[in-house]
Structures are given as structure tokens and as C-alpha cells.
Coordinates of C-alpha atoms in Angstrom, one line a residue:
X1 CA 21.3 1.1 4.3
X2 CA 21.7 -0.8 1.0
X3 CA 18.8 -1.5 -1.3
X4 CA 19.3 -5.3 -1.0
X5 CA 19.0 -5.2 2.8
X6 CA 15.7 -3.3 2.6
X7 CA 14.4 -5.6 -0.1
X8 CA 15.0 -8.8 1.9
X9 CA 11.8 -8.0 3.8
X10 CA 10.3 -6.6 0.6
X11 CA 7.4 -4.4 1.4
X12 CA 6.6 -6.0 4.7
X13 CA 8.6 -3.6 6.8
X14 CA 9.0 -0.1 5.4
X15 CA 12.3 1.4 4.3
X16 CA 11.9 3.8 7.3
X17 CA 12.0 0.8 9.6
X18 CA 14.0 -1.7 7.6
X19 CA 17.6 -2.8 8.4
X20 CA 16.6 -3.6 12.0
X21 CA 15.5 -7.0 13.3
X22 CA 13.8 -5.5 16.4
X23 CA 13.2 -2.1 17.9
X24 CA 14.9 -0.9 21.0
X25 CA 13.2 -1.1 24.4
X26 CA 14.8 1.9 26.1
X27 CA 13.6 5.5 26.0
X28 CA 10.1 6.3 24.7
X29 CA 9.8 3.1 22.7
X30 CA 9.0 0.3 25.1
X31 CA 7.5 -2.5 23.1
X32 CA 7.2 -3.6 19.5
X33 CA 5.7 -6.5 17.7
X34 CA 5.7 -7.9 14.2
X35 CA 5.9 -11.1 12.2
X36 CA 9.4 -12.4 11.6
X37 CA 9.5 -13.0 7.9
X38 CA 12.5 -15.3 8.2
X39 CA 10.3 -17.9 9.9
X40 CA 7.8 -17.9 7.1
X41 CA 10.4 -18.6 4.4
X42 CA 10.9 -22.1 5.8
X43 CA 7.4 -23.4 4.7
X44 CA 7.8 -27.0 3.7
X45 CA 6.6 -28.7 0.5
X46 CA 3.1 -30.3 0.6
X47 CA 2.2 -33.1 -1.7
X48 CA -1.5 -33.2 -2.6
X49 CA -3.2 -36.5 -2.1
X50 CA -5.5 -37.8 -5.0
X51 CA -8.9 -39.2 -4.2
X52 CA -9.1 -42.7 -2.9
X53 CA -11.5 -45.3 -4.2
X54 CA -14.9 -45.4 -2.5
X55 CA -14.6 -41.9 -0.9
X56 CA -17.8 -40.4 0.4
X57 CA -19.2 -37.1 -0.7
X58 CA -17.8 -35.3 2.3
X59 CA -14.4 -37.0 1.9
X60 CA -14.3 -35.9 -1.7
X61 CA -15.0 -32.2 -0.8
X62 CA -12.5 -32.3 2.1
X63 CA -9.9 -33.9 -0.1
X64 CA -10.5 -31.2 -2.8
X65 CA -9.9 -28.4 -0.2
X66 CA -6.8 -30.1 1.1
X67 CA -5.4 -30.6 -2.4
X68 CA -5.5 -26.9 -3.0
X69 CA -2.9 -26.5 -0.3
X70 CA -0.2 -28.3 -2.3
X71 CA 3.1 -26.5 -2.2
X72 CA 4.6 -25.3 -4.5
X73 CA 1.2 -24.3 -5.8
X74 CA -0.3 -26.7 -8.3
X75 CA -3.9 -27.7 -9.0
X76 CA -3.6 -30.9 -11.1
X77 CA -4.3 -33.2 -8.2
X78 CA -7.3 -31.0 -7.0
X79 CA -8.8 -31.4 -10.5
X80 CA -9.0 -35.2 -9.9
X81 CA -11.8 -34.5 -7.4
X82 CA -13.9 -32.9 -10.1
X83 CA -15.9 -34.4 -12.9
X84 CA -14.2 -34.3 -16.3
X85 CA -16.5 -31.4 -17.4
X86 CA -16.0 -29.5 -14.2
X87 CA -12.2 -29.9 -14.3
X88 CA -12.1 -28.6 -17.9
X89 CA -14.0 -25.4 -16.9
X90 CA -12.5 -24.8 -13.4
X91 CA -10.5 -21.6 -13.2
X92 CA -8.8 -21.4 -9.8
X93 CA -6.7 -18.4 -10.9
X94 CA -9.8 -16.2 -11.0
X95 CA -9.5 -15.3 -7.3
X96 CA -8.1 -16.6 -4.0
X97 CA -10.3 -17.1 -0.9
X98 CA -8.4 -17.1 2.4
X99 CA -10.4 -18.4 5.3
X100 CA -9.5 -18.2 9.0
X101 CA -11.3 -21.4 9.9
X102 CA -14.1 -23.7 8.9
X103 CA -16.7 -25.8 10.5
X104 CA -17.0 -29.6 9.8
X105 CA -18.2 -30.4 6.3
X106 CA -21.9 -31.1 6.2
X107 CA -23.9 -33.2 3.7
X108 CA -27.5 -32.4 2.7
X109 CA -29.1 -34.4 0.0
X110 CA -26.9 -34.5 -3.0
X111 CA -24.8 -31.5 -2.0
X112 CA -22.1 -30.8 0.6
X113 CA -21.6 -27.5 2.3
X114 CA -18.6 -25.9 4.0
X115 CA -19.2 -23.1 6.5
X116 CA -16.3 -20.7 6.8
X117 CA -16.0 -18.7 10.0
X118 CA -14.4 -15.7 8.2
X119 CA -12.7 -15.2 4.8
X120 CA -11.1 -12.6 2.6
X121 CA -10.5 -12.4 -1.2
X122 CA -7.7 -11.6 -3.6
X123 CA -8.4 -10.9 -7.3
X124 CA -6.8 -12.7 -10.2
X125 CA -3.7 -10.5 -10.0
X126 CA -3.4 -11.0 -6.3
X127 CA -4.7 -7.6 -5.1
X128 CA -6.6 -7.5 -1.8
X129 CA -10.4 -7.3 -2.3
X130 CA -11.5 -7.3 1.4
X131 CA -13.6 -9.5 3.6
X132 CA -16.4 -11.8 2.3
X133 CA -19.9 -11.0 3.5
X134 CA -21.7 -13.3 5.9
X135 CA -24.0 -14.6 3.1
X136 CA -20.9 -15.6 1.1
X137 CA -19.2 -17.7 3.8
X138 CA -21.1 -20.9 3.0
X139 CA -19.5 -22.9 0.1
X140 CA -21.9 -25.3 -1.5
X141 CA -20.7 -28.2 -3.6
X142 CA -22.9 -30.4 -5.8
X143 CA -21.5 -34.0 -6.0
X144 CA -22.4 -36.5 -8.7
X145 CA -21.3 -40.0 -9.6
X146 CA -18.7 -40.5 -12.4
X147 CA -17.3 -43.9 -13.2
X148 CA -18.6 -45.2 -9.9
X149 CA -17.0 -42.5 -7.8
X150 CA -18.3 -39.3 -6.3
X151 CA -16.9 -36.2 -8.0
X152 CA -17.6 -32.4 -7.6
X153 CA -19.6 -30.8 -10.4
X154 CA -19.5 -27.1 -9.5
X155 CA -16.3 -26.0 -7.8
X156 CA -15.9 -22.3 -7.1
X157 CA -13.5 -20.6 -9.6
X158 CA -11.0 -19.8 -6.8
X159 CA -8.1 -21.2 -4.9
X160 CA -9.5 -21.8 -1.4
X161 CA -6.8 -21.9 1.3
X162 CA -6.5 -21.4 5.1
X163 CA -5.0 -18.2 6.4
X164 CA -2.3 -20.0 8.3
X165 CA -1.1 -21.7 5.1
X166 CA -1.3 -18.4 3.2
X167 CA 0.7 -16.4 5.8
X168 CA 3.6 -18.9 5.6
X169 CA 3.8 -18.9 1.8
X170 CA 2.7 -15.6 0.3
X171 CA 3.9 -12.0 0.8
X172 CA 2.8 -8.6 -0.4
X173 CA 4.8 -6.8 -3.1
X174 CA 4.1 -4.0 -5.5
X175 CA 3.5 -4.0 -9.2
X176 CA 4.4 -0.6 -10.6
X177 CA 2.2 1.3 -13.1
X178 CA 2.1 4.9 -14.2
X179 CA -0.4 7.6 -13.4
X180 CA -2.7 8.5 -16.3
X181 CA -0.3 11.2 -17.6
X182 CA 2.9 9.1 -17.2
X183 CA 4.6 11.4 -14.7
X184 CA 5.0 9.2 -11.7
X185 CA 5.0 5.4 -10.9
X186 CA 2.2 4.1 -8.8
X187 CA 2.7 0.9 -6.7
X188 CA -0.2 -1.5 -6.7
X189 CA 0.1 -4.0 -3.8
X190 CA -0.4 -7.7 -4.7
X191 CA 0.3 -11.0 -3.1
X192 CA 2.7 -13.5 -4.7
X193 CA 4.0 -16.9 -3.6
X194 CA 7.4 -17.2 -1.9
X195 CA 10.2 -19.1 -3.6
X196 CA 12.8 -19.0 -6.4
X197 CA 10.3 -17.8 -9.0
X198 CA 9.8 -14.3 -7.5
X199 CA 11.1 -12.5 -10.7
X200 CA 8.8 -14.6 -12.8
X201 CA 5.8 -13.9 -10.6
X202 CA 6.5 -10.1 -10.6
X203 CA 6.8 -9.8 -14.3
X204 CA 3.8 -12.1 -15.0
X205 CA 1.7 -10.0 -12.6
X206 CA 2.8 -6.8 -14.3
X207 CA 1.9 -8.2 -17.7
X208 CA -1.6 -9.1 -16.5
X209 CA -2.3 -5.4 -16.3
X210 CA -3.6 -3.3 -13.4
X211 CA -5.8 -5.1 -10.8
X212 CA -9.5 -4.5 -11.3
X213 CA -9.9 -2.0 -8.5
X214 CA -7.0 0.1 -10.0
X215 CA -8.6 0.2 -13.5
X216 CA -8.8 3.9 -14.4
X217 CA -6.5 4.9 -11.6
X218 CA -3.2 3.8 -13.3
X219 CA -2.0 2.8 -16.8
X220 CA 0.6 0.3 -18.1
X221 CA 2.9 0.8 -21.0
X222 CA 3.7 -2.9 -21.4
X223 CA 1.8 -4.0 -24.5
X224 CA -1.2 -6.3 -24.0
X225 CA -1.0 -9.9 -25.2
X226 CA 2.6 -10.6 -24.0
X227 CA 3.8 -13.2 -21.6
X228 CA 7.1 -14.3 -20.1
X229 CA 7.1 -17.7 -21.6
X230 CA 8.4 -20.3 -19.1
X231 CA 10.2 -18.0 -16.6
X232 CA 12.4 -15.0 -16.0
X233 CA 15.9 -16.4 -15.4
X234 CA 18.3 -14.4 -13.2
X235 CA 22.0 -14.9 -13.7
X236 CA 24.6 -15.2 -11.0
X237 CA 25.5 -11.5 -11.8
X238 CA 21.9 -10.5 -11.0
X239 CA 20.7 -9.8 -14.5
X240 CA 17.1 -10.8 -15.2
X241 CA 16.5 -11.8 -18.9
X242 CA 12.9 -11.0 -19.7
X243 CA 11.9 -12.7 -23.0
X244 CA 8.4 -11.4 -23.8
X245 CA 6.5 -13.4 -26.3
X246 CA 3.2 -12.9 -28.1
X247 CA 1.6 -10.6 -30.6
X248 CA 2.4 -6.9 -29.9
X249 CA 2.6 -3.7 -31.8
X250 CA 5.9 -2.1 -32.4
X251 CA 7.4 -0.3 -29.4
X252 CA 8.6 3.3 -29.7
X253 CA 11.7 4.5 -27.8
X254 CA 9.4 6.6 -25.5
X255 CA 7.3 3.6 -24.7
X256 CA 10.4 1.5 -24.2
X257 CA 11.6 3.9 -21.5
X258 CA 8.4 3.7 -19.6
X259 CA 8.2 -0.1 -20.0
X260 CA 11.7 -0.3 -18.5
X261 CA 10.8 2.0 -15.6
X262 CA 7.8 -0.2 -14.7
X263 CA 9.9 -3.4 -14.9
X264 CA 12.9 -2.0 -13.0
X265 CA 10.8 -0.7 -10.1
X266 CA 8.9 -3.9 -9.9
X267 CA 11.9 -6.2 -10.1
X268 CA 14.0 -4.2 -7.6
X269 CA 11.9 -5.9 -5.0
X270 CA 13.7 -9.2 -5.8
X271 CA 17.1 -8.9 -3.9
X272 CA 18.7 -11.2 -6.5
X273 CA 18.1 -8.8 -9.4
X274 CA 20.4 -5.8 -10.0
X275 CA 19.7 -5.3 -13.8
X276 CA 17.6 -6.5 -16.6
X277 CA 17.5 -7.1 -20.3
X278 CA 14.2 -7.2 -22.3
X279 CA 13.3 -8.7 -25.7
X280 CA 10.0 -8.7 -27.4
X281 CA 9.4 -11.7 -29.7
X282 CA 13.2 -12.1 -29.9
X283 CA 14.0 -8.5 -30.7
X284 CA 16.0 -6.7 -27.9
X285 CA 14.3 -3.7 -26.5
X286 CA 16.6 -0.7 -27.0
X287 CA 18.1 0.5 -23.8
X288 CA 18.8 4.2 -23.1
X289 CA 22.4 5.2 -23.9
X290 CA 23.1 1.9 -25.7
X291 CA 24.0 0.1 -22.5
X292 CA 24.0 -3.7 -22.5
X293 CA 21.7 -4.0 -19.4
X294 CA 19.3 -1.7 -17.5
X295 CA 19.9 -1.2 -13.8
X296 CA 17.0 -1.6 -11.5
X297 CA 18.0 1.8 -10.0
X298 CA 18.0 3.6 -13.4
X299 CA 14.5 4.9 -13.3
X300 CA 14.8 6.9 -10.1
X301 CA 13.2 10.0 -11.8
X302 CA 9.9 8.2 -12.0
X303 CA 9.9 7.0 -8.4
X304 CA 6.7 6.9 -6.4
X305 CA 8.0 9.3 -3.8
X306 CA 8.1 12.1 -6.4
X307 CA 10.4 15.1 -6.4
X308 CA 12.4 16.5 -3.5
X309 CA 15.1 14.9 -1.3
X310 CA 12.5 14.2 1.4
X311 CA 14.9 14.6 4.3
X312 CA 14.1 18.2 5.3
X313 CA 11.9 18.6 8.3
X314 CA 9.3 21.3 8.7
X315 CA 7.5 22.3 11.8
X316 CA 5.7 25.0 13.8
X317 CA 7.5 26.7 16.7
X318 CA 5.7 29.4 18.6
X319 CA 3.3 29.8 15.6
X320 CA 6.1 30.2 13.0
X321 CA 7.2 27.8 10.2
X322 CA 10.6 26.3 10.9
X323 CA 12.8 23.9 8.9
X324 CA 16.0 21.9 9.2
X325 CA 17.5 18.5 9.1
X326 CA 17.7 15.9 11.9
X327 CA 21.2 17.1 12.9
X328 CA 20.7 20.8 12.6
X329 CA 18.6 23.4 14.4
X330 CA 15.0 24.0 13.3
X331 CA 15.1 27.7 12.3
X332 CA 12.3 30.0 11.0
X333 CA 12.0 30.1 7.2
X334 CA 12.5 33.4 5.5
X335 CA 9.0 33.4 3.9
X336 CA 6.1 35.2 5.5
X337 CA 5.0 32.1 7.3
X338 CA 8.2 32.2 9.3
X339 CA 7.5 35.7 10.6
X340 CA 6.8 36.4 14.2
X341 CA 3.1 36.5 14.7
X342 CA 2.3 34.1 11.8
X343 CA 0.0 32.3 14.2
X344 CA 0.2 28.9 12.5
X345 CA -1.6 25.9 14.1
X346 CA -1.0 23.5 11.2
X347 CA 1.2 23.5 8.1
X348 CA 2.1 21.4 5.1
X349 CA 5.0 22.1 2.7
X350 CA 4.9 20.9 -1.0
X351 CA 7.1 18.0 -2.0
X352 CA 9.4 20.3 -4.0
X353 CA 9.9 22.3 -0.8
X354 CA 8.7 25.5 -2.6
X355 CA 5.3 26.3 -1.1
X356 CA 3.6 26.0 2.2
X357 CA 0.0 25.9 3.1
X358 CA -0.6 27.2 6.6
X359 CA -3.6 27.0 8.8
X360 CA -3.9 30.1 11.1
X361 CA -6.4 32.3 12.8
X362 CA -7.1 29.6 15.4
X363 CA -7.6 27.0 12.7
X364 CA -10.1 29.0 10.7
X365 CA -8.0 30.2 7.7
X366 CA -5.7 28.6 5.1
X367 CA -3.0 30.7 3.5
X368 CA -0.6 29.7 0.7
X369 CA 2.9 31.2 0.6
X370 CA 6.5 30.5 -0.6
X371 CA 8.6 28.8 2.0
X372 CA 11.5 31.2 1.5
X373 CA 11.2 34.9 0.8
X374 CA 10.0 35.6 -2.7
X375 CA 9.8 38.8 -4.6
X376 CA 7.3 37.1 -7.0
X377 CA 4.9 36.5 -4.1
X378 CA 5.9 38.6 -1.0
X379 CA 2.5 38.1 0.7
X380 CA 0.5 35.0 1.5
X381 CA -2.6 34.1 -0.6
X382 CA -5.7 33.3 1.4
X383 CA -7.3 30.1 0.0
X384 CA -10.0 29.4 2.6
X385 CA -11.5 31.4 5.4
X386 CA -14.2 31.0 7.9
X387 CA -14.3 27.3 8.4
X388 CA -12.4 24.8 10.7
X389 CA -9.5 23.2 8.8
X390 CA -7.3 20.2 9.4
X391 CA -3.6 20.1 8.4
X392 CA -3.4 20.3 4.6
X393 CA -1.7 17.7 2.4
X394 CA 0.1 17.8 -1.0
X395 CA 0.7 15.4 -3.8
X396 CA 3.6 15.3 -6.3
X397 CA 1.8 17.4 -8.9
X398 CA 1.4 20.3 -6.5
X399 CA -2.3 19.6 -5.8
X400 CA -3.3 20.8 -2.3
X401 CA -6.0 18.9 -0.4
X402 CA -7.7 20.4 2.7
X403 CA -10.2 18.8 5.0
X404 CA -12.8 21.2 6.4
X405 CA -14.5 19.9 9.5
X406 CA -18.2 21.0 9.6
X407 CA -20.9 20.1 12.1
X408 CA -23.0 18.7 9.3
X409 CA -20.1 16.6 8.0
X410 CA -16.6 17.1 6.5
X411 CA -15.9 18.7 3.2
X412 CA -12.8 18.0 1.1
X413 CA -11.3 21.0 -0.8
X414 CA -8.8 20.7 -3.7
X415 CA -6.6 23.5 -5.1
X416 CA -4.7 22.6 -8.3
X417 CA -2.8 25.9 -8.6
X418 CA -5.6 27.7 -10.6
X419 CA -8.9 26.5 -9.3
X420 CA -10.3 25.9 -5.8
X421 CA -13.2 23.4 -5.6
X422 CA -14.7 20.7 -3.5
X423 CA -14.3 17.0 -4.2
X424 CA -16.9 14.5 -3.0
X425 CA -15.0 11.6 -1.4
X426 CA -17.4 8.8 -0.4
X427 CA -16.7 7.6 3.1
X428 CA -15.1 10.9 4.1
X429 CA -17.3 13.7 2.8
X430 CA -20.2 14.3 5.1
X431 CA -18.6 12.3 8.0
X432 CA -16.9 13.2 11.2
X433 CA -13.5 13.1 9.6
X434 CA -10.5 14.8 11.4
X435 CA -7.3 14.1 9.4
X436 CA -6.7 13.6 5.7
X437 CA -3.5 12.7 3.9
X438 CA -2.9 12.1 0.2
X439 CA -0.3 9.7 -1.2
X440 CA 2.7 11.3 -2.9
X441 CA 1.6 9.8 -6.3
X442 CA -1.8 11.4 -5.9
X443 CA -3.8 8.2 -6.3
X444 CA -4.8 7.5 -2.7
X445 CA -6.6 9.4 0.0
X446 CA -6.6 8.2 3.6
X447 CA -8.5 9.8 6.5
X448 CA -9.4 9.4 10.1
X449 CA -13.1 9.1 10.5
X450 CA -15.1 8.9 13.7
X451 CA -17.8 6.2 13.2
X452 CA -20.8 6.2 15.6
X453 CA -20.6 3.2 18.0
X454 CA -17.4 2.0 16.4
X455 CA -14.9 4.7 17.2
X456 CA -12.1 6.0 15.0
X457 CA -11.3 4.3 11.7
X458 CA -8.8 4.9 9.0
X459 CA -10.7 5.1 5.7
X460 CA -9.2 5.0 2.3
X461 CA -10.3 5.9 -1.3
X462 CA -8.6 5.9 -4.7
X463 CA -8.3 9.0 -6.8
X464 CA -9.2 8.9 -10.5
X465 CA -7.5 11.4 -12.8
X466 CA -8.5 12.4 -16.3
X467 CA -6.2 12.5 -19.4
X468 CA -5.1 16.0 -18.5
X469 CA -4.0 15.0 -15.0
X470 CA -7.0 16.6 -13.3
X471 CA -8.9 15.0 -10.5
X472 CA -12.1 13.5 -12.0
X473 CA -13.5 11.6 -9.0
X474 CA -12.7 9.3 -6.2
X475 CA -13.6 5.6 -5.7
X476 CA -15.6 3.7 -3.2
X477 CA -14.3 3.9 0.4
X478 CA -12.7 1.0 2.3
X479 CA -11.4 0.5 5.8
X480 CA -7.6 0.6 6.2
X481 CA -7.5 0.3 10.0
X482 CA -10.1 0.0 12.7
X483 CA -8.4 0.0 16.1
X484 CA -10.7 -1.0 19.0
X485 CA -11.6 1.9 21.3
X486 CA -8.5 4.0 21.1
X487 CA -8.6 7.5 19.5
X488 CA -6.4 8.0 16.5
X489 CA -4.3 11.2 17.0
X490 CA -2.2 11.3 13.8
X491 CA -1.7 9.8 10.4
X492 CA 1.2 9.8 8.0
X493 CA 2.5 8.1 4.9
X494 CA 5.4 6.0 5.9
X495 CA 6.0 4.5 2.5
X496 CA 4.3 4.4 -1.0
X497 CA 1.8 1.8 0.2
X498 CA 2.2 2.0 4.0
X499 CA 0.5 4.3 6.5
X500 CA 1.7 5.0 10.0
X501 CA -1.2 5.4 12.5
X502 CA -0.7 7.0 16.0
X503 CA -3.4 6.0 18.5
X504 CA -3.7 7.1 22.1
X505 CA -3.9 4.0 24.4
X506 CA -3.7 6.3 27.4
X507 CA -3.9 9.9 26.2
X508 CA -1.0 12.0 27.4
X509 CA 1.2 9.1 28.5
X510 CA 0.9 6.0 26.3
X511 CA 0.6 5.7 22.5
X512 CA 0.8 3.1 19.9
X513 CA 2.3 3.4 16.4
X514 CA 1.1 0.9 13.8
X515 CA 2.5 0.7 10.3
X516 CA -0.2 -0.8 8.1
X517 CA -0.9 -1.5 4.4
X518 CA -2.8 1.2 2.7
X519 CA -5.0 -1.3 0.9
X520 CA -6.5 -2.6 4.1
X521 CA -5.1 -6.1 3.8
X522 CA -5.3 -8.0 7.1
X523 CA -3.8 -11.4 6.2
X524 CA -0.3 -12.0 4.8
X525 CA 1.2 -8.7 5.8
X526 CA 3.4 -7.7 8.7
X527 CA 1.9 -5.0 10.9
X528 CA 4.7 -3.3 12.8
X529 CA 3.5 -2.0 16.2
X530 CA 5.4 0.1 18.6
X531 CA 4.4 1.4 22.0
X532 CA 5.6 5.0 22.8
X533 CA 5.5 6.6 26.2
X534 CA 5.1 10.3 27.1
X535 CA 2.8 12.9 25.6
X536 CA 3.3 12.5 21.8
X537 CA 2.1 15.3 19.7
X538 CA 2.3 13.5 16.4
X539 CA 4.4 11.6 13.8
X540 CA 7.0 12.8 11.3
X541 CA 7.1 10.2 8.5
X542 CA 7.8 10.2 4.7
X543 CA 7.3 7.9 1.8
X544 CA 10.9 8.7 0.7
X545 CA 13.3 5.8 1.1
X546 CA 15.5 5.9 4.2
X547 CA 13.7 8.9 5.8
X548 CA 13.5 8.2 9.5
X549 CA 10.2 8.2 11.3
X550 CA 10.0 10.3 14.4
X551 CA 7.7 10.5 17.5
X552 CA 7.3 14.3 18.1
X553 CA 7.2 15.8 21.5
X554 CA 7.0 19.4 22.6
X555 CA 10.7 19.6 23.4
X556 CA 12.2 16.8 21.2
X557 CA 11.7 14.4 18.4
X558 CA 12.9 10.8 18.6
X559 CA 13.8 8.3 15.9
X560 CA 11.5 5.3 16.4
X561 CA 14.1 2.9 15.2
X562 CA 17.5 4.2 16.3
X563 CA 16.2 6.0 19.4
X564 CA 18.2 9.1 18.5
X565 CA 16.9 12.1 20.4
X566 CA 16.9 15.6 18.9
X567 CA 16.2 18.8 20.7
X568 CA 13.3 20.9 19.5
X569 CA 12.9 24.7 19.6
X570 CA 10.6 26.2 22.2
X571 CA 7.0 25.8 21.6
X572 CA 7.1 23.0 19.0
X573 CA 3.6 22.0 18.1
X574 CA 4.0 20.1 14.8
X575 CA 6.9 18.4 12.9
X576 CA 6.8 16.6 9.6
X577 CA 8.4 16.2 6.2
X578 CA 7.2 17.9 3.0
X579 CA 4.0 16.5 1.6

């Protein structure tokens, strides 16, 4: 599958599921659903209507809200509904409010109120901020007379638009920044408008710096104070010319390489862009090797999936660690975890395919060992003992995360290769958490948590690193997914910013696989949902591009897109990729 085909749908359908317009209906996959992005690209232009003479207070407020739905986006007409002073201070770029519906506009005294039935927020960069509270759903507008006409004096500093309008005209992409030690790129999902100015929107968003909720999680090497000027033109040959303007310090060759990596990974989401050229205040940015243009695929070493090919499968068969590709047998590894009697009930292999963390002793011990036989470490190292442990999870830096389930509430353990310690994760620590996975870039934790009277939820949290690349703390929790009633049986990263969730609709016979955004966004994204029949043990998924996603059974594993079936060895109880 080519990069351009995958990028036609951008980040709305994962690379593991892209290249197909629909999922098969034979075999274990019997139903799928998802938004057809082709339909949303036909959104027609909307001309905003200026205020009419003699309009009432409610008509002015209604006209103001309608004017903000102009397409392509422009707010000059909306400003005509404001007093001169209010128009000069209004900043609709500060945030976006997306409302599902509203009640009729009501007038009370000299003010007009609009009651929203539900709404969500984006920040100034376009990053998802979550739902608005009940006490925030009433928008109050003060209206005064100016030159004989009613005008609004206190508009909210936001673009306020209906969800139906937003879904047709915006899509979610990623702006790429680095982790604090500049080892790996971290995608930050944001929403940008559809249209011919995608390259301009991507570069402008990147220059604005990390979204507020990502401050301290990631860093940018693009100097502050720069802009793209009018636009980022893309030639017929696919070369984007990025002319950065503004006051900036001199750029070193090391910084230039990191700048190019951020720009390349961000712009590769525009299918019309194949390469780029960059200048800063008219001076061309030096390109590695003296080439004339920088390919959007040139920075693969910094990719968010980290090291490793990502196509090797690892599993547990009769308590032993087995490995292999989709077209080969799954055979026991040569390391100690592949020995007869290893007694594994869960296992996770590091992204570099070197080490494995296995849970044995009926789920009450965690051991660390080399995947293949090693004279340097012939025996397994016991990391944890005496608790009840979920399947471990690794990030690109070799940090191992383990969730311990305790009656008094879950504990999250972290092993960085030298020190084993607990990390307090709000929303996960102290709860009835059952599964935990860390993103390959190491900046996101996602867990399945049982919430009293609400059922299972997928809860996320960001990870903050210090300047030495050590985990310092985690951020506030947020809900990624909250299915109604069904028990969540497995969780896996199916892309850098997408999570695959397996829920048991009818345990033992009917399951649903949902691929959802890791930031918890609920408007403007495609959620790919697939119904799978039979007794599914779990999912095998990977953030690595083009790695298939499998539904895992005791005797086989099935590609959820192609429907290819692969026989499994006797006693298969788990199958997954490294990570």
C-alpha cells in the first residue's frame, strides 16, 4: 500500500485499516461502520449574511451565530454584528466551540441567551479539549444600540459552530513534535479545515507550538516568532516551498535536521506533498547531503513507531513464548521464556525485539529475560512477585510499565532498566484498572478502568519526562472511550494516535472492535467499528505502518481487513506485536 493511498484518509482510518473502502462481511467479521470521508469533502461554500436594518436583539445574535458558519472560514461578516469596540477585541481564533444543537434564542432584559444542548471545545491550535460543563452551555450576549442598530458588545472569544457543519468541513491530523530528549517524534492530534490550503494549515499549526495540554510533554525545534507568510505553495511536482518569515535566531545544522523531521512528518499527511524546501527570512535551510529538496519520507529514523520492523508476532502457546510472521509458524523462542514449563499467562516483547517481560506463576510474578538465548543473561530476572499483574507494556526507550491489580486499587510500576518504582497515574492508580498500554513514543498511557455504576471505560493520561528522559509525572486523566454496558476485554495501540478497543457484546460469541482517537475526540473523527463472531481472546495490533490487525482465537488469528486466516499452535492464549 502506497503512502499516498493511506494519506487520502489522513488519520481518520489507520494505516492498519487503510486501503479498503469497506470491510468484508464473510467469516468472523460480519459488520462494519464508519464515516465515508469522500462524502464530507463535498461541503459547499456558504456566504455569510450581514445584518439587516432594523434587526431585533434575537435576530442579531442569531445572525452572528449563522455568520460564523461561513465557508471557507472567514469572520469579517460576523464582526458586523458587533459594536466597533467589540469587533476590535474579538478573537475567534482563541478556541472553537462545537455544539450538537441549541434551543431557540431567548431575550431577557438587555441580554440574549442561547442554550446549547451539548458542546465540545478545541483550543487555539485545534486540539481537542473535551466536553463543556453543564454550567457552560448557556451563552449570554449583551446587546447595545450603535448608530441606531442593535449590536453585540461581549461576544465569546471563540468560533461557535454546529457539529454537523464541523463534521463536514474539518478533519483530524497530527502535528509532529519531539519528546523532551529529541529521540522520537510525537504526534499531537489537531483539527484543521478541509480544502486546498492543507499544507498551509499544517505548517501554521506546527509553528504555533505544542497545544496547551501538550506543554511539557513535547518540544518543538522550529524557532518561535516565525510564520509562513501568505501560504505554503505546492508545485505540480509535489514540492512544498516553506518560506518562514519573522525574527529568529540562527539555526544550527543539528537544529535544521530536527526542524526538517517535524515538517516532513507533518506534511506527509498532505497527499499532494512529496518533498519540501525551507527558507528562513530568505535564507535556504541547509539540507542533509546537499540535496535540492527534502523528501517527506527522509526522516524515518525519528518516526513515532520507534525502532524495530514491527511485523514479528509474539504469543503464548502452552505457557511458552512463541514468535513468527503471519505466513510462518509460531515457534518457541530460544530464550528461557520459550522453555517448556515457562508457565506464562501474559507477555510483552520490547520494541527492539530483544527483551520480554513475562507474567507467570498464575499471574503473580513478572520476569524479565532475553527473547533469544543469551550468554550475558542466561536466566530470567524477577522484577515483581506476590501481586496480581496485567500484561506488561513497553515504550521505545525500553521503559517497562506493569499494572498491578490490588483490592484497594491498582498500582502502576515502572522499570527503566536500572530502577523499579511506582508511578502515580491519576484516573488509573487506586482504581479498578485491568489493562494498561503505553504509546510507542512513551507520552501516552491508556487503561481499561471499571467505574462504579458506569461500567468499563478507556481512560488516558499524558506522560511528562524530564530533561534526562526520565518519567517525572503524569497528567490529569481523561476519558478516551466509554462504551455502554459492554465489558472491554482487550486494548491495543493501532496507530500513533489511535487505540483499538475490543468489547464483548455477547461474551464468548459476539465482539466489537472500535478504533478510536487516543485524545478522546468525539466529533469530527471516523470511528471504525467491526463486529467479530466467535470466542475472541484478544487483539494483535501495532502502531507500525501497514502492520495488520488480527482478531486472535485459540486455534487461529484472522486479519480484520483482508480476512486472511492463519493457523495457530496448540494452546494459543495470547498473540501480539512487540511493544
